[in-house]
GROMACS .gro file of C-alpha atoms in nm:
model
  167
    1TYR     CA    1   4.362  15.168  13.796
    2MET     CA    2   4.691  15.346  13.730
    3LEU     CA    3   4.913  15.053  13.832
    4THR     CA    4   5.192  15.015  13.571
    5ASN     CA    5   5.460  14.782  13.714
    6VAL     CA    6   5.447  14.498  13.967
    7THR     CA    7   5.712  14.274  14.115
    8ILE     CA    8   5.579  13.994  14.335
    9PRO     CA    9   5.797  13.878  14.629
   10ASN     CA   10   5.923  13.518  14.650
   11SER     CA   11   5.686  13.448  14.940
   12ILE     CA   12   5.388  13.435  14.700
   13THR     CA   13   5.301  13.093  14.551
   14ASN     CA   14   4.967  13.166  14.386
   15ILE     CA   15   4.838  13.460  14.184
   16ARG     CA   16   4.472  13.429  14.271
   17ASP     CA   17   4.165  13.463  14.050
   18ASN     CA   18   4.097  13.822  13.937
   19ALA     CA   19   4.413  13.948  14.114
   20PHE     CA   20   4.489  14.219  13.856
   21TYR     CA   21   4.160  14.211  13.663
   22GLY     CA   22   4.110  14.529  13.465
   23CYS     CA   23   4.447  14.692  13.547
   24ALA     CA   24   4.457  14.830  13.195
   25HIS     CA   25   4.776  15.032  13.246
   26LEU     CA   26   4.981  14.746  13.390
   27ALA     CA   27   5.268  14.713  13.142
   28ASN     CA   28   5.535  14.500  13.312
   29PHE     CA   29   5.504  14.213  13.553
   30THR     CA   30   5.754  13.973  13.706
   31ILE     CA   31   5.633  13.638  13.838
   32PRO     CA   32   5.888  13.499  14.086
   33ASP     CA   33   6.011  13.138  14.094
   34SER     CA   34   5.785  13.070  14.393
   35VAL     CA   35   5.457  13.106  14.196
   36VAL     CA   36   5.306  12.778  14.070
   37ASN     CA   37   4.961  12.896  13.963
   38VAL     CA   38   4.824  13.191  13.768
   39GLY     CA   39   4.454  13.200  13.855
   40ASN     CA   40   4.145  13.247  13.644
   41LEU     CA   41   4.107  13.600  13.504
   42ALA     CA   42   4.425  13.701  13.693
   43PHE     CA   43   4.532  13.954  13.429
   44TYR     CA   44   4.204  13.985  13.237
   45ALA     CA   45   4.182  14.311  13.039
   46CYS     CA   46   4.534  14.429  13.124
   47SER     CA   47   4.550  14.572  12.774
   48ASP     CA   48   4.885  14.748  12.820
   49LEU     CA   49   5.052  14.433  12.954
   50THR     CA   50   5.320  14.363  12.695
   51ASN     CA   51   5.598  14.215  12.908
   52ILE     CA   52   5.570  13.939  13.164
   53MET     CA   53   5.853  13.740  13.313
   54MET     CA   54   5.738  13.385  13.395
   55HIS     CA   55   5.951  13.096  13.517
   56ASP     CA   56   5.939  12.717  13.479
   57GLN     CA   57   5.781  12.674  13.823
   58VAL     CA   58   5.441  12.792  13.698
   59LEU     CA   59   5.236  12.473  13.643
   60ASN     CA   60   4.895  12.611  13.550
   61ILE     CA   61   4.764  12.909  13.355
   62GLY     CA   62   4.402  12.958  13.459
   63ASP     CA   63   4.094  13.021  13.250
   64PHE     CA   64   4.095  13.363  13.079
   65ALA     CA   65   4.412  13.451  13.275
   66PHE     CA   66   4.556  13.678  13.005
   67THR     CA   67   4.248  13.758  12.792
   68TYR     CA   68   4.265  14.105  12.631
   69CYS     CA   69   4.634  14.155  12.712
   70GLY     CA   70   4.870  14.343  12.481
   71PHE     CA   71   5.139  14.079  12.420
   72THR     CA   72   5.297  14.054  12.076
   73SER     CA   73   5.466  13.725  12.163
   74PHE     CA   74   5.450  13.487  12.456
   75LYS     CA   75   5.664  13.196  12.570
   76ILE     CA   76   5.475  12.947  12.784
   77ASP     CA   77   5.749  12.803  13.000
   78ASN     CA   78   5.826  12.434  13.035
   79GLY     CA   79   5.672  12.397  13.381
   80VAL     CA   80   5.318  12.466  13.255
   81THR     CA   81   5.107  12.153  13.200
   82ASN     CA   82   4.768  12.318  13.143
   83ILE     CA   83   4.666  12.621  12.941
   84GLY     CA   84   4.320  12.714  13.068
   85SER     CA   85   4.013  12.790  12.861
   86GLY     CA   86   4.038  13.130  12.699
   87ALA     CA   87   4.376  13.189  12.864
   88PHE     CA   88   4.500  13.415  12.582
   89SER     CA   89   4.178  13.482  12.392
   90SER     CA   90   4.139  13.818  12.223
   91CYS     CA   91   4.505  13.916  12.260
   92TRP     CA   92   4.481  14.100  11.930
   93ASN     CA   93   4.851  14.193  11.906
   94LEU     CA   94   4.975  13.839  11.971
   95THR     CA   95   5.164  13.714  11.664
   96ASN     CA   96   5.384  13.436  11.801
   97VAL     CA   97   5.343  13.173  12.076
   98VAL     CA   98   5.593  12.914  12.194
   99ILE     CA   99   5.424  12.645  12.402
  100GLY     CA  100   5.638  12.476  12.667
  101THR     CA  101   5.739  12.113  12.632
  102ASN     CA  102   5.529  11.988  12.925
  103VAL     CA  103   5.190  12.128  12.821
  104ILE     CA  104   4.938  11.843  12.803
  105SER     CA  105   4.618  12.036  12.741
  106ILE     CA  106   4.537  12.348  12.541
  107GLY     CA  107   4.200  12.462  12.674
  108SER     CA  108   3.893  12.553  12.474
  109VAL     CA  109   3.910  12.898  12.310
  110ALA     CA  110   4.264  12.936  12.456
  111PHE     CA  111   4.379  13.155  12.164
  112GLN     CA  112   4.042  13.236  12.007
  113ASN     CA  113   4.024  13.575  11.835
  114CYS     CA  114   4.400  13.633  11.849
  115ASP     CA  115   4.355  13.755  11.498
  116ALA     CA  116   4.724  13.843  11.447
  117LEU     CA  117   4.850  13.502  11.566
  118ALA     CA  118   5.050  13.362  11.276
  119ASN     CA  119   5.294  13.127  11.448
  120VAL     CA  120   5.247  12.863  11.715
  121SER     CA  121   5.453  12.559  11.795
  122ILE     CA  122   5.265  12.269  11.952
  123PRO     CA  123   5.504  12.037  12.140
  124ASP     CA  124   5.495  11.656  12.150
  125SER     CA  125   5.361  11.663  12.506
  126VAL     CA  126   5.015  11.794  12.400
  127ILE     CA  127   4.736  11.537  12.414
  128SER     CA  128   4.429  11.758  12.380
  129ILE     CA  129   4.342  12.071  12.181
  130GLY     CA  130   4.017  12.220  12.309
  131ALA     CA  131   3.711  12.346  12.123
  132GLY     CA  132   3.783  12.668  11.936
  133ALA     CA  133   4.138  12.675  12.075
  134PHE     CA  134   4.281  12.855  11.771
  135GLU     CA  135   3.956  12.983  11.621
  136ASN     CA  136   3.984  13.305  11.421
  137THR     CA  137   4.363  13.331  11.413
  138ARG     CA  138   4.598  13.405  11.127
  139LEU     CA  139   4.779  13.070  11.137
  140THR     CA  140   4.901  12.954  10.797
  141THR     CA  141   5.060  12.623  10.890
  142VAL     CA  142   5.003  12.394  11.189
  143SER     CA  143   5.192  12.079  11.282
  144ILE     CA  144   4.991  11.847  11.504
  145PRO     CA  145   5.221  11.607  11.693
  146SER     CA  146   5.137  11.236  11.711
  147SER     CA  147   5.078  11.272  12.088
  148VAL     CA  148   4.750  11.458  12.021
  149THR     CA  149   4.454  11.223  12.063
  150ASN     CA  150   4.177  11.483  12.077
  151ILE     CA  151   4.112  11.784  11.856
  152ALA     CA  152   3.780  11.928  11.967
  153ASP     CA  153   3.510  12.098  11.763
  154LEU     CA  154   3.600  12.423  11.588
  155ALA     CA  155   3.962  12.405  11.709
  156PHE     CA  156   4.080  12.581  11.392
  157ALA     CA  157   3.750  12.734  11.274
  158LEU     CA  158   3.761  13.066  11.088
  159CYS     CA  159   4.136  13.035  11.025
  160TYR     CA  160   4.108  13.169  10.674
  161SER     CA  161   4.486  13.185  10.624
  162LEU     CA  162   4.538  12.821  10.723
  163THR     CA  163   4.667  12.637  10.419
  164ASN     CA  164   4.871  12.350  10.568
  165VAL     CA  165   4.803  12.109  10.852
  166TYR     CA  166   5.059  11.838  10.917
  167PHE     CA  167   5.007  11.529  11.133
   0.00000   0.00000   0.00000
């Protein structure tokens, strides 16, 4: 697929599952204020996708929604409450993530194999960190807020650079 840029009209409320799956050359994407859900595998394997404009109205990022994308940094806006399983897994260029202040759940393997990921901020709203959520990343320091009641198996496995975890 040679698709490189997309702007969705305000009449769209849901980016459905697999909507742009495999659009490897898609580089820029604007999600309008009307969209509340980014579906499962919506941007899977959009390896050239380095810039996405997302607004606070998005409530859910589906499973594997952005797996294999080319982001170097990503800001998960404050409207999002759920980061799906594998949502950003294997985004090899991803170095920095800011998680919005309303996220409750970070899904299993959400950032697994983001082997350049060195910085993440986990807000006080997070209750659950899924299995393997940050497995095989380059995190050096993690601060776990007191709101977190569940850290699943292997959440920080293979994080060989991780030297400090604060609760």
